[in-house]
Tab-separated table of C-alpha atoms in Angstrom:
chain	number	residue	atom	x	y	z
F	1	MET	CA	114.337	100.691	102.149
F	2	SER	CA	110.691	101.701	101.952
F	3	ALA	CA	109.019	104.347	104.073
F	4	LEU	CA	107.245	101.614	106.051
F	5	ASP	CA	110.565	99.973	107.041
F	6	ARG	CA	112.049	103.218	108.323
F	7	PRO	CA	111.808	103.776	112.082
F	8	ALA	CA	110.274	106.953	113.452
F	9	LEU	CA	112.714	109.801	113.854
F	10	PRO	CA	113.976	109.616	117.443
F	11	LYS	CA	113.771	113.280	118.483
F	12	PHE	CA	110.951	114.576	116.257
F	13	VAL	CA	107.638	114.738	118.092
F	14	PRO	CA	104.959	117.108	116.767
F	15	TRP	CA	103.792	119.619	119.365
F	16	ASN	CA	100.191	118.367	119.134
F	17	ASP	CA	100.841	114.625	119.065
F	18	HIS	CA	102.592	112.395	121.578
F	19	ARG	CA	103.257	109.681	118.969
F	20	ARG	CA	106.235	109.734	116.595
F	21	TYR	CA	105.885	109.574	112.836
F	22	PRO	CA	108.289	108.794	109.988
F	23	ALA	CA	109.183	111.866	107.945
F	24	ASP	CA	107.137	110.745	104.910
F	25	GLU	CA	103.994	110.465	106.985
F	26	MET	CA	104.554	113.884	108.571
F	27	ILE	CA	104.901	115.421	105.111
F	28	LEU	CA	101.673	113.726	104.034
F	29	ARG	CA	99.871	114.901	107.169
F	30	SER	CA	101.070	118.486	106.667
F	31	ARG	CA	99.856	118.435	103.040
F	32	GLU	CA	96.469	117.098	104.129
F	33	PHE	CA	96.284	119.855	106.739
F	34	GLU	CA	97.248	122.506	104.176
F	35	MET	CA	94.557	121.292	101.761
F	36	ALA	CA	91.961	121.255	104.552
F	37	VAL	CA	92.841	124.837	105.506
F	38	LYS	CA	92.621	125.998	101.885
F	39	ARG	CA	89.272	124.222	101.489
F	40	ARG	CA	87.951	125.895	104.645
F	41	ILE	CA	89.141	129.331	103.483
F	42	ARG	CA	87.648	128.776	100.030
F	43	MET	CA	84.288	127.814	101.558
F	44	ALA	CA	84.362	130.908	103.766
F	45	THR	CA	85.281	133.249	100.905
F	46	GLU	CA	82.999	131.772	98.210
F	47	LYS	CA	80.117	134.087	99.071
F	48	GLU	CA	82.485	137.082	99.159
F	49	GLU	CA	84.332	136.216	95.955
F	50	TRP	CA	83.077	139.349	94.202
F	51	GLU	CA	84.526	141.391	97.071
F	52	PHE	CA	87.980	139.764	97.285
F	53	PRO	CA	88.733	138.106	93.910
F	54	GLU	CA	92.525	138.236	94.375
F	55	ILE	CA	92.343	136.082	97.529
F	56	CYS	CA	90.182	133.446	95.854
F	57	ASN	CA	92.433	133.333	92.795
F	58	THR	CA	95.558	132.589	94.842
F	59	LEU	CA	93.847	129.665	96.601
F	60	ASP	CA	93.404	127.807	93.309
F	61	GLU	CA	97.124	127.753	92.527
């Protein structure tokens, strides 16, 4: 049974979305969100890298 054949989970509705997603898609969306947040933080801290090197180093892991 592929992820596309699976029905949406009946009681799982994200707080910010009225639609229902299969678990695989929610995991993918959360990873995309995590990467977007890390990218945004990295962009914000690039110019201050000399000031906070330990923060920038943990973002690359």
